[in-house]
CSV table of C-alpha atoms in Angstrom, one decimal:
chain,number,residue,atom,x,y,z
A,217,UNK,CA,-27.8,-32.8,-5.4
A,218,UNK,CA,-27.0,-29.1,-5.0
A,219,UNK,CA,-25.6,-27.2,-8.0
A,220,UNK,CA,-23.3,-24.2,-7.7
A,221,UNK,CA,-22.9,-21.7,-10.5
A,222,UNK,CA,-19.9,-19.5,-10.8
A,223,UNK,CA,-18.8,-17.2,-13.7
A,224,UNK,CA,-16.2,-14.9,-15.0
A,225,UNK,CA,-13.0,-14.5,-12.9
A,226,UNK,CA,-14.0,-17.3,-10.5
A,227,UNK,CA,-13.8,-19.9,-13.2
A,228,UNK,CA,-10.1,-19.4,-13.1
A,229,UNK,CA,-10.2,-21.4,-9.9
A,230,UNK,CA,-12.6,-24.1,-11.1
A,231,UNK,CA,-10.5,-25.3,-14.1
A,232,UNK,CA,-13.1,-23.4,-16.2
A,233,UNK,CA,-16.1,-25.2,-14.8
A,234,UNK,CA,-19.1,-22.9,-14.5
A,235,UNK,CA,-21.4,-25.5,-12.9
A,236,UNK,CA,-20.3,-27.7,-10.0
A,237,UNK,CA,-22.5,-30.4,-8.7
A,238,UNK,CA,-22.1,-31.1,-5.0
A,239,UNK,CA,-22.7,-34.6,-3.5
A,240,UNK,CA,-23.8,-35.4,-0.1
A,241,UNK,CA,-26.5,-33.5,1.6
A,242,UNK,CA,-25.4,-30.1,2.9
A,243,UNK,CA,-28.0,-28.6,5.1
A,244,UNK,CA,-27.3,-24.9,4.5
A,245,UNK,CA,-25.2,-22.6,2.4
A,246,UNK,CA,-22.2,-22.7,4.7
A,247,UNK,CA,-22.0,-26.5,4.5
A,248,UNK,CA,-22.4,-26.4,0.8
A,249,UNK,CA,-19.6,-23.8,0.4
A,250,UNK,CA,-17.3,-25.8,2.7
A,251,UNK,CA,-17.7,-28.7,0.3
A,252,UNK,CA,-17.0,-26.3,-2.7
A,253,UNK,CA,-13.8,-25.0,-1.1
A,254,UNK,CA,-12.5,-28.5,-0.7
A,255,UNK,CA,-13.0,-29.2,-4.4
A,256,UNK,CA,-11.8,-25.8,-5.6
A,257,UNK,CA,-9.5,-24.3,-3.0
A,258,UNK,CA,-8.9,-21.0,-4.8
A,259,UNK,CA,-12.5,-20.0,-4.5
A,260,UNK,CA,-12.6,-19.7,-0.7
A,261,UNK,CA,-10.4,-16.6,-0.1
A,262,UNK,CA,-12.0,-14.8,-3.0
A,263,UNK,CA,-15.6,-15.3,-1.9
A,264,UNK,CA,-15.2,-15.1,1.9
A,265,UNK,CA,-12.8,-13.4,4.3
A,266,UNK,CA,-10.5,-15.3,6.6
A,267,UNK,CA,-13.3,-15.0,9.2
A,268,UNK,CA,-15.6,-16.9,6.8
A,269,UNK,CA,-17.8,-13.8,6.1
A,270,UNK,CA,-19.0,-13.3,2.6
A,271,UNK,CA,-17.1,-10.4,1.1
A,272,UNK,CA,-19.2,-7.2,1.0
A,273,UNK,CA,-19.4,-7.0,-2.8
A,274,UNK,CA,-20.1,-10.7,-3.5
A,275,UNK,CA,-23.6,-11.9,-3.8
A,276,UNK,CA,-24.7,-15.5,-3.0
A,277,UNK,CA,-28.1,-16.6,-4.1
A,278,UNK,CA,-30.1,-19.7,-3.4
A,279,UNK,CA,-32.2,-20.1,-6.4
A,280,UNK,CA,-33.5,-16.6,-6.9
A,281,UNK,CA,-33.0,-15.4,-3.3
A,282,UNK,CA,-30.1,-13.4,-2.0
A,283,UNK,CA,-28.9,-15.0,1.2
A,284,UNK,CA,-28.7,-11.6,2.7
A,285,UNK,CA,-32.5,-11.5,2.6
A,286,UNK,CA,-32.8,-14.9,4.1
A,287,UNK,CA,-30.5,-16.4,6.8
A,288,UNK,CA,-27.1,-15.5,5.4
A,289,UNK,CA,-24.8,-18.5,5.4
A,290,UNK,CA,-27.3,-20.4,7.5
A,291,UNK,CA,-29.9,-20.3,4.7
A,292,UNK,CA,-31.1,-23.8,4.3
A,293,UNK,CA,-30.6,-25.7,1.1
A,294,UNK,CA,-32.1,-28.9,-0.1
A,295,UNK,CA,-31.8,-31.4,-2.9
A,296,UNK,CA,-32.3,-29.7,-6.3
A,297,UNK,CA,-31.4,-26.2,-5.1
A,298,UNK,CA,-29.0,-24.0,-7.1
A,299,UNK,CA,-26.5,-21.7,-5.5
A,300,UNK,CA,-25.1,-18.8,-7.6
A,301,UNK,CA,-22.1,-16.7,-6.6
A,302,UNK,CA,-21.8,-13.3,-8.3
A,303,UNK,CA,-19.9,-10.1,-7.9
A,304,UNK,CA,-22.4,-7.5,-6.8
A,305,UNK,CA,-23.3,-4.6,-8.9
A,306,UNK,CA,-21.6,-1.8,-7.0
A,307,UNK,CA,-21.0,1.9,-7.6
A,308,UNK,CA,-22.9,3.7,-10.3
B,153,UNK,CA,-9.6,-6.4,-20.9
B,154,UNK,CA,-7.0,-3.9,-22.2
B,155,UNK,CA,-4.0,-5.0,-24.3
B,156,UNK,CA,-1.0,-5.6,-22.0
B,157,UNK,CA,2.4,-4.3,-22.9
B,158,UNK,CA,5.7,-5.6,-21.5
B,159,UNK,CA,9.2,-4.2,-21.3
B,160,UNK,CA,12.5,-6.1,-21.8
B,161,UNK,CA,14.6,-5.4,-18.7
B,162,UNK,CA,18.4,-5.4,-18.8
B,163,UNK,CA,21.0,-5.2,-16.0
B,164,UNK,CA,21.5,-1.6,-15.1
B,165,UNK,CA,18.1,-0.5,-16.1
B,166,UNK,CA,16.1,1.9,-14.0
B,167,UNK,CA,12.5,0.9,-13.2
B,168,UNK,CA,9.7,2.9,-11.9
B,169,UNK,CA,6.8,0.9,-10.5
B,170,UNK,CA,3.5,2.7,-10.6
B,171,UNK,CA,0.4,1.5,-8.8
B,172,UNK,CA,-2.9,3.0,-9.7
B,173,UNK,CA,-6.5,2.5,-8.8
B,174,UNK,CA,-6.9,0.6,-12.0
B,175,UNK,CA,-3.8,-1.5,-12.2
B,176,UNK,CA,0.0,-1.5,-12.1
B,177,UNK,CA,2.5,-0.2,-14.7
B,178,UNK,CA,6.2,-0.7,-15.0
B,179,UNK,CA,8.3,2.0,-16.6
B,180,UNK,CA,11.8,1.2,-17.8
B,181,UNK,CA,14.7,3.4,-18.9
B,182,UNK,CA,18.5,3.1,-19.2
B,183,UNK,CA,20.5,4.8,-16.4
B,184,UNK,CA,20.4,8.1,-18.3
B,185,UNK,CA,16.7,8.0,-17.8
B,186,UNK,CA,15.8,10.0,-20.9
B,187,UNK,CA,13.4,7.7,-22.6
B,188,UNK,CA,10.8,5.5,-20.9
B,189,UNK,CA,9.0,2.4,-22.0
B,190,UNK,CA,5.7,1.7,-20.3
B,191,UNK,CA,4.5,-1.8,-19.5
B,192,UNK,CA,1.0,-2.8,-18.2
B,193,UNK,CA,-1.6,-2.4,-17.2
B,194,UNK,CA,-1.1,-5.4,-14.9
B,195,UNK,CA,-4.2,-6.4,-12.8
B,196,UNK,CA,-6.5,-4.2,-14.8
B,197,UNK,CA,-9.4,-3.0,-12.6
B,198,UNK,CA,-7.6,-3.7,-9.3
B,199,UNK,CA,-6.2,-1.0,-7.1
B,200,UNK,CA,-2.4,-1.5,-6.5
B,201,UNK,CA,-1.4,0.4,-3.4
B,202,UNK,CA,2.0,-1.3,-2.9
B,203,UNK,CA,4.8,-2.5,-5.2
B,204,UNK,CA,8.3,-3.5,-4.5
B,205,UNK,CA,11.3,-5.3,-6.1
B,206,UNK,CA,13.1,-7.8,-4.0
B,207,UNK,CA,16.5,-8.2,-5.7
B,208,UNK,CA,18.3,-9.9,-2.8
B,209,UNK,CA,19.9,-13.4,-3.0
B,210,UNK,CA,19.8,-13.3,-6.7
B,211,UNK,CA,16.1,-12.8,-6.9
B,212,UNK,CA,14.5,-10.3,-9.2
B,213,UNK,CA,11.0,-10.6,-7.8
B,214,UNK,CA,8.4,-8.0,-8.1
B,215,UNK,CA,5.7,-7.8,-5.5
B,216,UNK,CA,2.3,-6.2,-5.9
B,217,UNK,CA,-0.5,-5.7,-3.4
B,218,UNK,CA,-3.6,-6.5,-5.4
B,219,UNK,CA,-6.8,-5.0,-4.0
B,220,UNK,CA,-10.2,-5.8,-5.4
B,221,UNK,CA,-13.5,-4.5,-4.0
B,222,UNK,CA,-15.0,-7.9,-4.9
B,223,UNK,CA,-12.3,-10.5,-4.2
B,224,UNK,CA,-10.3,-9.0,-1.4
B,225,UNK,CA,-6.6,-8.1,-1.0
B,226,UNK,CA,-3.6,-10.4,-1.7
B,227,UNK,CA,0.0,-10.4,-2.7
B,228,UNK,CA,1.1,-11.4,-6.1
B,229,UNK,CA,4.7,-11.8,-7.4
B,230,UNK,CA,6.4,-11.8,-10.7
B,231,UNK,CA,9.9,-13.3,-11.5
B,232,UNK,CA,9.9,-12.0,-15.1
B,233,UNK,CA,9.3,-8.3,-14.6
B,234,UNK,CA,5.6,-8.5,-15.0
B,235,UNK,CA,5.1,-10.9,-17.9
B,236,UNK,CA,3.5,-13.4,-15.5
B,237,UNK,CA,2.2,-13.0,-12.0
B,238,UNK,CA,1.2,-15.5,-9.4
B,239,UNK,CA,-2.4,-15.9,-8.6
B,240,UNK,CA,-2.2,-17.9,-5.3
B,241,UNK,CA,-5.0,-20.3,-4.6
B,242,UNK,CA,-5.0,-19.3,-0.9
B,243,UNK,CA,-4.1,-15.8,0.1
B,244,UNK,CA,-1.0,-15.6,2.3
B,245,UNK,CA,-1.6,-12.4,4.3
B,246,UNK,CA,-4.4,-13.3,6.8
B,247,UNK,CA,-5.2,-12.4,10.3
B,248,UNK,CA,-5.1,-15.4,12.7
B,249,UNK,CA,-8.5,-16.7,13.8
B,250,UNK,CA,-8.0,-15.6,17.4
B,251,UNK,CA,-7.8,-11.9,16.4
B,252,UNK,CA,-11.4,-12.0,15.0
B,253,UNK,CA,-10.2,-9.6,12.4
B,254,UNK,CA,-10.3,-9.7,8.6
B,255,UNK,CA,-7.9,-8.1,6.2
B,256,UNK,CA,-9.3,-5.1,4.4
B,257,UNK,CA,-6.4,-3.9,2.3
B,258,UNK,CA,-2.6,-4.3,1.9
B,259,UNK,CA,-0.9,-0.9,1.9
B,260,UNK,CA,2.8,-1.5,1.9
B,261,UNK,CA,5.5,-4.1,1.1
B,262,UNK,CA,9.1,-3.5,2.3
B,263,UNK,CA,12.2,-5.7,2.3
B,264,UNK,CA,13.8,-6.3,5.7
B,265,UNK,CA,17.1,-4.8,6.8
B,266,UNK,CA,20.5,-5.7,5.6
B,267,UNK,CA,21.3,-9.3,6.8
B,268,UNK,CA,17.7,-10.2,6.7
B,269,UNK,CA,17.7,-11.2,3.1
B,270,UNK,CA,14.6,-13.3,3.2
B,271,UNK,CA,12.6,-10.9,5.4
B,272,UNK,CA,9.7,-8.8,4.1
B,273,UNK,CA,7.3,-6.6,5.9
B,274,UNK,CA,3.8,-5.9,4.9
B,275,UNK,CA,1.6,-3.1,6.3
B,276,UNK,CA,-2.2,-3.5,6.2
B,277,UNK,CA,-5.6,-2.2,7.0
B,278,UNK,CA,-6.9,-2.6,9.7
B,279,UNK,CA,-3.6,-1.3,11.0
B,280,UNK,CA,-1.3,-4.2,11.6
B,281,UNK,CA,2.1,-5.4,10.5
B,282,UNK,CA,2.9,-8.8,8.9
B,283,UNK,CA,6.3,-10.3,8.5
B,284,UNK,CA,7.7,-13.0,6.2
B,285,UNK,CA,11.1,-14.7,6.8
B,286,UNK,CA,10.9,-17.0,3.8
B,287,UNK,CA,11.0,-14.4,1.0
B,288,UNK,CA,7.2,-14.0,1.0
B,289,UNK,CA,6.1,-17.6,0.9
B,290,UNK,CA,4.3,-17.3,4.2
B,291,UNK,CA,3.4,-14.4,6.5
B,292,UNK,CA,2.8,-14.0,10.2
B,293,UNK,CA,1.1,-11.2,12.1
B,294,UNK,CA,3.5,-9.2,14.3
B,295,UNK,CA,1.6,-10.0,17.4
B,296,UNK,CA,3.4,-7.5,19.6
B,297,UNK,CA,2.1,-4.5,17.7
B,298,UNK,CA,-1.4,-6.0,17.3
B,299,UNK,CA,-1.6,-6.5,21.1
B,300,UNK,CA,-0.5,-3.0,21.8
B,301,UNK,CA,-2.9,-1.4,24.4
B,302,UNK,CA,-3.2,1.7,22.2
B,303,UNK,CA,-4.6,-0.3,19.2
B,304,UNK,CA,-8.4,-0.1,20.2
B,305,UNK,CA,-8.0,3.7,20.4
B,306,UNK,CA,-6.5,4.2,16.9
B,307,UNK,CA,-8.9,5.9,14.6
B,308,UNK,CA,-9.2,5.6,10.8
B,309,UNK,CA,-7.8,8.5,8.7
B,310,UNK,CA,-9.3,9.5,5.4
B,311,UNK,CA,-7.9,6.4,3.7
B,312,UNK,CA,-8.9,4.1,6.5
B,313,UNK,CA,-7.1,2.7,9.5
B,314,UNK,CA,-3.9,1.7,7.8
B,315,UNK,CA,-0.3,0.9,8.6
B,316,UNK,CA,1.2,2.5,5.5
B,317,UNK,CA,4.9,3.1,6.2
B,318,UNK,CA,7.5,0.6,7.4
B,319,UNK,CA,11.1,1.7,8.0
B,320,UNK,CA,13.5,-1.1,9.1
B,321,UNK,CA,16.7,0.2,10.6
B,322,UNK,CA,19.4,-0.3,8.0
B,323,UNK,CA,21.8,-2.2,10.3
B,324,UNK,CA,19.9,-3.2,13.5
B,325,UNK,CA,17.3,-5.9,12.6
B,326,UNK,CA,15.7,-5.4,16.0
B,327,UNK,CA,14.6,-1.9,15.3
B,328,UNK,CA,11.7,-1.1,13.0
B,329,UNK,CA,9.6,2.1,12.6
B,330,UNK,CA,6.0,2.0,11.4
B,331,UNK,CA,3.4,4.8,10.8
B,332,UNK,CA,-0.3,4.4,11.3
B,333,UNK,CA,-3.1,6.7,10.2
B,334,UNK,CA,-4.4,7.6,12.8
B,335,UNK,CA,-2.3,6.0,15.4
B,336,UNK,CA,1.1,7.8,15.0
B,337,UNK,CA,4.6,6.6,14.8
B,338,UNK,CA,5.7,3.4,16.7
B,339,UNK,CA,9.1,1.8,17.1
B,340,UNK,CA,10.2,-1.5,18.2
B,341,UNK,CA,13.8,-2.1,19.5
B,342,UNK,CA,13.4,-5.8,20.2
B,343,UNK,CA,12.4,-7.3,16.8
B,344,UNK,CA,8.7,-6.6,17.2
B,345,UNK,CA,8.0,-8.1,20.6
B,346,UNK,CA,7.2,-4.7,22.1
B,347,UNK,CA,6.4,-1.3,20.5
B,348,UNK,CA,6.3,2.2,21.9
B,349,UNK,CA,4.6,5.3,20.5
B,350,UNK,CA,7.2,7.9,19.6
B,351,UNK,CA,5.3,11.1,18.8
B,352,UNK,CA,6.6,13.7,21.2
B,353,UNK,CA,6.3,17.1,19.6
B,354,UNK,CA,4.0,16.0,16.8
B,355,UNK,CA,0.7,17.8,16.9
B,356,UNK,CA,-2.8,16.5,16.2
B,357,UNK,CA,-4.5,19.5,14.7
B,358,UNK,CA,-7.9,17.7,14.8
B,359,UNK,CA,-7.9,17.4,18.6
B,360,UNK,CA,-8.9,20.0,21.2
B,361,UNK,CA,-6.2,22.6,21.9
B,362,UNK,CA,-5.4,21.2,25.4
B,363,UNK,CA,-4.7,17.8,23.8
B,364,UNK,CA,-2.9,18.8,20.6
B,365,UNK,CA,0.2,16.8,21.5
B,366,UNK,CA,-1.0,13.4,22.6
B,367,UNK,CA,1.2,10.3,23.2
B,368,UNK,CA,-0.4,8.7,20.2
B,369,UNK,CA,-3.3,9.2,17.8
B,370,UNK,CA,-1.5,11.5,15.3
B,371,UNK,CA,-2.3,11.1,11.7
B,372,UNK,CA,1.2,10.5,10.4
B,373,UNK,CA,1.2,10.5,6.6
B,374,UNK,CA,4.8,9.5,5.9
B,375,UNK,CA,8.1,8.8,7.5
B,376,UNK,CA,11.5,9.0,5.8
B,377,UNK,CA,15.1,8.6,6.8
B,378,UNK,CA,18.5,7.9,5.2
B,379,UNK,CA,20.4,4.7,5.7
B,380,UNK,CA,23.6,6.5,6.6
B,381,UNK,CA,21.9,8.5,9.3
B,382,UNK,CA,19.1,6.4,10.7
B,383,UNK,CA,18.9,8.5,13.9
B,384,UNK,CA,17.7,11.4,11.8
B,385,UNK,CA,14.1,11.0,10.6
B,386,UNK,CA,11.6,13.1,8.8
B,387,UNK,CA,7.8,13.1,9.2
B,388,UNK,CA,5.1,14.5,7.1
B,389,UNK,CA,2.0,14.8,9.3
B,390,UNK,CA,-1.6,15.6,8.7
B,391,UNK,CA,-0.6,19.2,9.4
B,392,UNK,CA,3.0,19.4,10.5
B,393,UNK,CA,6.4,18.8,9.1
B,394,UNK,CA,9.0,17.4,11.5
B,395,UNK,CA,12.5,16.1,12.0
B,396,UNK,CA,13.9,13.9,14.7
B,397,UNK,CA,17.6,13.5,15.6
B,398,UNK,CA,17.0,10.7,18.1
B,399,UNK,CA,15.4,7.8,16.2
B,400,UNK,CA,12.0,9.4,16.6
B,401,UNK,CA,12.0,9.9,20.4
B,402,UNK,CA,11.3,13.6,19.9
B,403,UNK,CA,10.3,15.7,16.9
B,404,UNK,CA,11.0,19.4,16.0
B,405,UNK,CA,8.9,21.5,13.6
B,406,UNK,CA,10.8,22.1,10.3
B,407,UNK,CA,8.0,23.8,8.3
B,408,UNK,CA,10.3,26.6,7.4
B,409,UNK,CA,9.1,28.4,4.3
B,410,UNK,CA,6.8,25.8,2.9
B,411,UNK,CA,3.4,27.1,1.6
B,412,UNK,CA,1.6,24.5,3.7
B,413,UNK,CA,2.7,22.0,6.3
B,414,UNK,CA,-0.1,19.7,5.2
B,415,UNK,CA,0.8,17.0,2.7
B,416,UNK,CA,1.2,13.3,2.2
B,417,UNK,CA,4.3,12.4,0.2
B,418,UNK,CA,7.9,12.6,1.5
B,419,UNK,CA,11.1,11.0,0.4
B,420,UNK,CA,14.7,11.1,1.5
B,421,UNK,CA,17.4,11.5,-1.2
B,422,UNK,CA,19.5,8.3,-1.3
B,423,UNK,CA,22.6,10.3,-2.2
B,424,UNK,CA,22.3,13.0,0.5
B,425,UNK,CA,21.3,12.3,4.1
B,426,UNK,CA,20.0,15.8,4.8
B,427,UNK,CA,18.1,16.2,1.5
B,428,UNK,CA,14.4,15.5,1.6
B,429,UNK,CA,11.6,16.2,-0.9
B,430,UNK,CA,7.9,16.8,-0.1
B,431,UNK,CA,4.9,18.0,-2.1
B,432,UNK,CA,2.8,20.4,0.1
B,433,UNK,CA,-1.0,20.2,-0.2
B,434,UNK,CA,-3.1,23.2,0.7
B,435,UNK,CA,-5.2,21.8,3.5
B,436,UNK,CA,-7.0,18.7,4.7
B,437,UNK,CA,-10.3,20.1,3.3
B,438,UNK,CA,-9.1,21.2,-0.1
B,439,UNK,CA,-6.3,18.6,-0.6
B,440,UNK,CA,-4.8,20.1,-3.7
B,441,UNK,CA,-1.5,21.8,-4.4
B,442,UNK,CA,-1.5,25.4,-3.1
B,443,UNK,CA,-2.1,28.3,-5.4
B,444,UNK,CA,-2.7,26.0,-8.3
B,445,UNK,CA,1.0,25.4,-8.6
B,446,UNK,CA,2.5,21.9,-8.7
B,447,UNK,CA,5.7,22.3,-6.7
B,448,UNK,CA,8.0,19.8,-5.1
B,449,UNK,CA,9.8,21.3,-2.1
B,450,UNK,CA,13.4,20.3,-1.3
B,451,UNK,CA,15.6,20.8,1.7
B,452,UNK,CA,19.3,20.2,1.6
B,453,UNK,CA,19.9,21.1,5.2
B,454,UNK,CA,17.7,18.8,7.2
B,455,UNK,CA,14.7,21.1,7.1
B,456,UNK,CA,16.3,24.4,8.1
B,457,UNK,CA,15.0,25.8,4.8
B,458,UNK,CA,13.0,24.6,1.8
B,459,UNK,CA,13.0,25.7,-1.8
B,460,UNK,CA,10.4,25.0,-4.5
B,461,UNK,CA,11.3,22.9,-7.6
B,462,UNK,CA,9.1,24.0,-10.5
B,463,UNK,CA,11.0,23.8,-13.8
B,464,UNK,CA,8.9,21.7,-16.1
B,465,UNK,CA,5.9,21.4,-13.7
B,466,UNK,CA,2.7,23.3,-14.3
B,467,UNK,CA,2.4,26.5,-12.4
B,468,UNK,CA,-1.0,27.6,-13.4
B,469,UNK,CA,-4.4,26.0,-12.7
B,470,UNK,CA,-2.6,22.9,-11.4
B,471,UNK,CA,-4.9,21.6,-8.6
B,472,UNK,CA,-3.2,18.3,-8.1
B,473,UNK,CA,-3.0,15.8,-5.3
B,474,UNK,CA,-0.1,13.5,-4.7
B,475,UNK,CA,-0.7,10.8,-2.1
B,476,UNK,CA,1.5,9.4,0.6
B,477,UNK,CA,3.3,6.8,-1.6
B,478,UNK,CA,3.1,8.9,-4.8
B,479,UNK,CA,6.7,10.2,-4.6
B,480,UNK,CA,9.9,8.2,-4.9
B,481,UNK,CA,13.7,8.6,-5.5
B,482,UNK,CA,16.0,6.3,-7.4
B,483,UNK,CA,19.6,5.5,-6.4
B,484,UNK,CA,21.3,6.9,-9.6
B,485,UNK,CA,23.6,9.9,-9.7
B,486,UNK,CA,22.3,12.5,-9.9
B,487,UNK,CA,19.2,11.4,-8.0
B,488,UNK,CA,16.1,10.6,-10.0
B,489,UNK,CA,12.7,11.7,-8.7
B,490,UNK,CA,9.3,10.5,-9.7
B,491,UNK,CA,5.8,11.4,-8.6
B,492,UNK,CA,2.3,10.5,-9.7
B,493,UNK,CA,-0.9,12.5,-9.3
B,494,UNK,CA,-4.5,11.6,-8.6
B,495,UNK,CA,-5.2,12.8,-12.2
B,496,UNK,CA,-2.9,10.2,-13.6
B,497,UNK,CA,0.2,12.2,-14.5
B,498,UNK,CA,3.6,10.8,-13.8
B,499,UNK,CA,6.5,13.3,-13.6
B,500,UNK,CA,10.2,12.5,-13.5
B,501,UNK,CA,13.4,14.3,-12.9
B,502,UNK,CA,16.9,13.0,-13.7
B,503,UNK,CA,18.7,15.9,-12.0
B,504,UNK,CA,17.5,15.8,-8.3
B,505,UNK,CA,14.5,17.9,-9.1
B,506,UNK,CA,16.1,20.8,-11.0
B,507,UNK,CA,14.0,20.0,-14.0
B,508,UNK,CA,11.0,17.8,-14.6
B,509,UNK,CA,9.2,16.1,-17.5
B,510,UNK,CA,5.9,14.4,-17.8
B,511,UNK,CA,6.8,10.7,-18.3
B,512,UNK,CA,3.2,9.6,-18.6
B,513,UNK,CA,0.2,11.8,-18.8
B,514,UNK,CA,-3.0,9.8,-18.8
B,515,UNK,CA,-2.7,6.9,-16.3
B,516,UNK,CA,-5.4,6.0,-13.9
B,517,UNK,CA,-5.2,7.8,-10.5
B,518,UNK,CA,-1.8,7.1,-9.1
B,519,UNK,CA,-1.6,5.8,-5.6
B,520,UNK,CA,1.9,4.3,-5.5
B,521,UNK,CA,5.3,5.1,-7.1
B,522,UNK,CA,8.4,3.0,-6.3
B,523,UNK,CA,11.8,2.7,-7.9
B,524,UNK,CA,14.2,-0.2,-8.5
B,525,UNK,CA,17.5,-0.4,-10.1
B,526,UNK,CA,18.0,-3.7,-11.9
């Protein structure tokens, strides 16, 4: 099972759920997110563009690793992994 | 989040819709426009570059272009003057997959021409035009403009490569003008299937001298025209102030007596076809009001001459910037004028610019001012 964590504004589109357990066996982040969009349709356009690219100021982590430092949306996931979607800290 | 205030809106009220980098505000007054109530902030933390009221077919629907650095850009609407806004599950303005393009920001929302009561246009970045024919429920890319062979050569202006101005012809639904920074002015005469650059006589100061008047590529900041005289158009350029008497086919310099022909904002007076207002800016490098004076300039003769409007506006140490959508006129008599600054001040005039008052002084940076009569 893969677990996805969302917080703040994004929970407006998950009926308030902060933790979503995904069934099946997605092989990478992209497949996991596709399953997430199906369950919570309002998340998709806020997290990725219409081209499916993660928005520049959104961070997606697999466990503690930012997918930007691994293989972006192709980053592999396996049973027990946790995916966290966060607005990036921008500006300063 | 900040406490949100609302206004009760009655028939006949005058509204001023203000978009800022930190949310939207709605200001309401009676037709005398002497006392203003301020509602908002709506969408706190989001940049609202476009607002519009669609009051056709019995609707009273406010539209807002909501831009978030995190969550993208989308359209939201309100049927109760801002008390509630839609938060669509799926965004409605999107580039088709075949374009391999992603929406960056929505810059403009404009109702269609008379007789197109369910049509809305939307200008976006990267520069493109979207159209809805079902009152904003669904949107389609205007493919004819997107496929224009000039498009790969358009360059971003200081605000990005945006289509920021849309002027539907008041009676001919086939004719629409758009302005792109930096692409120039384009016009369709066939409902959007084909478009032609119409920039003859408009200079591009940032190009080498031998190419200062190109077919396209000008950084047009704003277009204006009056519904009773749609052949006559006015253009505030990135350096240059122009008039056209032939639907934009050719342009003539009308910077007659203004302290600078650089500027952003321009609006036509709804009550007088030859009256136009601008707010000159000193230069593209300084981008503040010349001589530290906040002045609106007015022509009543189609640009043959301009006169400053200053009563009630700061004339010392006023280094302000008013952006391209920061100036608007209402349809009352006498004409009401409103503009907002990057420092968050909103000024208004209920006498066609003869005198001004500060309606709101400490808003976030203002990027959009629109009017609506209920």
